[in-house]
Amino acid sequence: AQKVTQAQTEISVVEKEDVTLDCVYETRDTTYYLFWYKQPPSGELVFLIRRNSFDEQNEISGRYSWNFQKSTSSFNFTITASQVVDSAVYFCALSEAVISGTASKLTFGTGTRLQVTL
Amino acid sequence: NAGVTQTPKFRILKIGQSMTLQCAQDMNHNYMYWYRQDPGMGLKLIYYSVGAGITDKGEVPNGYNVSRSTTEDFPLRLELAAPSQTSVYFCASSYSRIRDNSPLHFGNGTRLTVT
């Protein structure tokens, strides 16, 4: 069975601090996909990134970066120079590889609430 | 380009009432999903569909029914509402091919309270 653990329930930082959100996953599949979604106070879910299990390169997108390490089954998310607008709940999710006739069902972690204050 | 549209946004039901949560997507996606999000929890999959006429159970299907008569629409039916179904419901869709695990596009959610 797949499982995603986000051990940090809530994190509070002051604006401009860097913050890392942890994500640890479990799966028996050799091919899988990892995702991060952002849920701002307005409630919608915003896709941030997808990473497949064969690509361990870290990714940077502006102030966001992701560190994927298969050896520790982790897919951590770092926000550099955090801003108040980053305040949200962030979800890590895992999906098995899509095969014919099935769907990419996501298994979500419980989320980390990030509060960025002035 | 509306994406995934859910209606209603909010609803209060009495125990035992029934209702249908509507979901429509205009992206010609094959796959559609219903998730529920309970406070402090991640999303759990209720039902999903890989195409018109095909549906399957997810992790928490009890108390719900779905249908998929068209590619665009994927309504979720609650027949006898119970307090345990108080939650925020998200519909999602994806265009998925083999070896292309496309991200899910989510609707804005329906907040349902059963009292």
XYZ file of C-alpha atoms in Angstrom:
233
model
C 0.000 0.000 0.000
C 1.106 3.521 -0.673
C 1.567 6.032 2.077
C 2.647 9.649 2.303
C 3.784 11.164 5.588
C 4.042 14.872 6.256
C 5.185 14.935 9.841
C 5.059 18.718 10.186
C 1.490 19.667 10.961
C 2.095 23.389 11.146
C 5.071 25.675 10.590
C 5.299 29.367 11.380
C 8.034 31.560 9.955
C 8.726 35.232 9.621
C 8.755 36.704 6.160
C 12.030 36.279 4.266
C 12.992 33.168 6.185
C 13.636 29.974 4.267
C 11.414 27.033 5.116
C 11.485 23.349 4.186
C 8.428 21.152 4.146
C 9.158 17.469 4.565
C 7.528 14.610 2.684
C 8.316 10.925 3.140
C 6.617 8.282 1.050
C 6.210 4.526 0.918
C 5.490 2.472 -2.164
C 6.330 -0.937 -3.569
C 6.164 0.330 -7.127
C 9.386 0.986 -8.971
C 7.701 3.554 -11.168
C 5.738 6.248 -9.429
C 5.073 9.963 -9.413
C 5.289 12.547 -6.681
C 3.389 15.788 -6.524
C 3.106 18.919 -4.436
C -0.123 20.887 -4.239
C -0.807 24.201 -2.523
C -4.134 24.979 -0.857
C -4.394 28.697 -0.019
C -6.995 30.002 2.449
C -9.471 30.337 -0.411
C -9.582 26.544 -0.553
C -8.684 25.597 -4.094
C -5.894 23.141 -4.837
C -3.061 24.445 -6.965
C -0.662 22.082 -8.702
C 2.999 22.967 -8.036
C 5.156 20.144 -9.339
C 5.260 16.561 -10.568
C 8.329 14.360 -10.393
C 8.688 10.809 -11.682
C 10.698 8.176 -9.874
C 13.376 8.001 -12.549
C 14.274 11.639 -12.345
C 16.181 12.485 -9.184
C 17.332 15.862 -10.350
C 16.408 18.625 -8.021
C 14.187 21.311 -9.441
C 14.071 25.018 -8.867
C 11.270 27.333 -9.873
C 11.770 30.862 -8.654
C 11.720 30.781 -4.863
C 10.569 27.163 -4.832
C 12.846 24.163 -4.939
C 12.342 20.455 -4.530
C 14.781 17.829 -3.309
C 13.937 14.269 -4.374
C 15.990 11.524 -2.727
C 15.018 7.936 -3.514
C 17.513 6.592 -0.986
C 15.516 8.127 1.851
C 12.103 8.083 0.083
C 11.773 11.798 0.540
C 10.548 14.635 -1.630
C 11.086 17.821 0.326
C 9.943 21.280 -0.674
C 11.838 24.453 0.168
C 10.589 27.996 -0.090
C 13.363 30.567 -0.119
C 12.725 34.060 1.236
C 9.172 33.234 2.221
C 6.376 35.739 1.719
C 3.005 36.224 3.365
C 1.340 35.015 0.155
C 3.009 31.640 0.687
C 0.740 31.039 3.678
C -1.250 27.935 2.790
C -1.573 24.240 3.399
C 0.828 22.241 1.278
C 0.110 18.654 0.308
C 2.538 16.062 -0.919
C 1.003 13.233 -2.966
C 2.067 9.958 -4.540
C 0.699 8.128 -7.544
C 1.525 4.766 -9.026
C 2.389 4.666 -12.698
C -0.533 4.819 -15.048
C -1.285 1.610 -16.893
C -3.901 1.017 -19.491
C -7.436 1.210 -18.171
C -6.542 2.615 -14.767
C -6.322 6.106 -13.460
C -3.605 8.045 -11.699
C -5.097 7.878 -8.233
C -3.253 10.083 -5.810
C -2.473 9.224 -2.217
C -2.183 12.447 -0.241
C -0.312 13.277 2.905
C -2.166 15.088 5.675
C -0.676 18.428 4.709
C 1.538 21.025 6.354
C 0.049 24.374 7.239
C 2.552 27.151 6.617
C 1.986 30.497 8.259
C 4.225 33.346 7.128
C 4.019 36.509 9.207
C 5.510 39.966 8.842
C -11.430 28.106 -20.225
C -13.375 27.114 -17.097
C -11.383 23.982 -16.150
C -13.193 21.919 -13.502
C -16.438 23.438 -12.243
C -18.175 22.251 -9.090
C -21.606 23.231 -7.874
C -22.821 24.107 -5.337
C -20.027 25.758 -3.340
C -21.792 25.275 -0.031
C -24.660 23.118 1.147
C -26.270 22.188 4.447
C -28.231 18.952 4.559
C -30.349 17.346 7.217
C -29.619 13.744 8.163
C -31.293 11.393 5.705
C -31.622 13.896 2.886
C -30.119 13.241 -0.497
C -28.305 15.472 -2.921
C -26.082 15.451 -5.983
C -22.796 17.301 -6.185
C -22.165 18.391 -9.737
C -18.829 18.359 -11.500
C -18.068 19.328 -15.072
C -14.819 19.745 -16.967
C -14.233 21.318 -20.361
C -10.709 20.053 -20.993
C -11.765 16.806 -22.715
C -10.127 14.827 -19.934
C -10.727 11.107 -19.824
C -10.214 10.623 -16.136
C -12.277 12.166 -13.379
C -12.194 11.765 -9.607
C -14.050 12.631 -6.445
C -12.092 13.265 -3.255
C -13.189 14.311 0.191
C -11.100 16.368 2.574
C -11.790 16.138 6.281
C -10.349 18.731 8.700
C -6.636 18.252 9.260
C -6.514 15.366 6.847
C -5.349 14.817 3.333
C -7.708 14.045 0.507
C -9.215 10.592 0.226
C -10.476 9.143 -3.039
C -14.191 8.310 -3.119
C -14.780 7.238 -6.737
C -13.084 7.662 -10.052
C -13.837 7.179 -13.715
C -11.542 6.403 -16.636
C -14.098 7.341 -19.266
C -17.780 7.668 -20.056
C -19.709 4.683 -18.760
C -16.869 3.436 -16.541
C -16.619 4.089 -12.828
C -14.807 2.439 -9.961
C -14.550 2.686 -6.201
C -11.781 4.514 -4.452
C -10.699 4.355 -0.844
C -13.923 5.578 0.837
C -16.917 4.852 -1.441
C -19.530 3.891 1.159
C -22.547 6.177 1.183
C -21.899 7.553 -2.293
C -22.764 6.782 -5.882
C -21.487 8.155 -9.159
C -22.301 8.018 -12.832
C -20.441 9.070 -15.949
C -22.790 9.347 -18.866
C -20.649 11.910 -20.685
C -16.955 12.752 -20.796
C -17.644 16.174 -19.335
C -19.787 15.375 -16.290
C -19.167 13.290 -13.183
C -21.862 13.842 -10.530
C -21.551 12.470 -6.998
C -24.733 11.319 -5.282
C -25.378 11.109 -1.560
C -28.527 9.078 -0.960
C -28.954 9.208 2.833
C -26.787 11.954 4.226
C -25.040 11.259 7.523
C -23.002 13.568 9.785
C -19.894 11.558 8.876
C -20.243 12.916 5.349
C -19.632 16.464 6.515
C -16.557 17.371 4.523
C -15.179 19.379 1.647
C -15.579 17.554 -1.640
C -13.206 18.045 -4.526
C -13.707 16.929 -8.073
C -10.662 16.536 -10.281
C -9.805 15.517 -13.792
C -6.734 14.516 -15.746
C -5.766 13.712 -19.278
C -3.777 10.572 -18.901
C -1.956 8.411 -21.353
C 0.236 5.472 -20.642
C 3.543 6.706 -19.228
C 2.214 10.213 -18.878
C 0.987 10.742 -15.381
C -0.560 14.126 -15.919
C -1.376 16.236 -12.884
C -4.874 16.431 -11.552
C -6.795 19.618 -12.136
C -9.058 20.311 -9.195
C -12.317 22.168 -8.875
C -12.767 24.721 -6.115
C -14.573 22.315 -3.834
C -18.024 21.924 -2.290
C -18.331 22.415 1.453
C -21.051 20.095 2.745
C -22.435 20.079 6.278
C -24.834 17.385 7.451
C -26.718 18.155 10.668
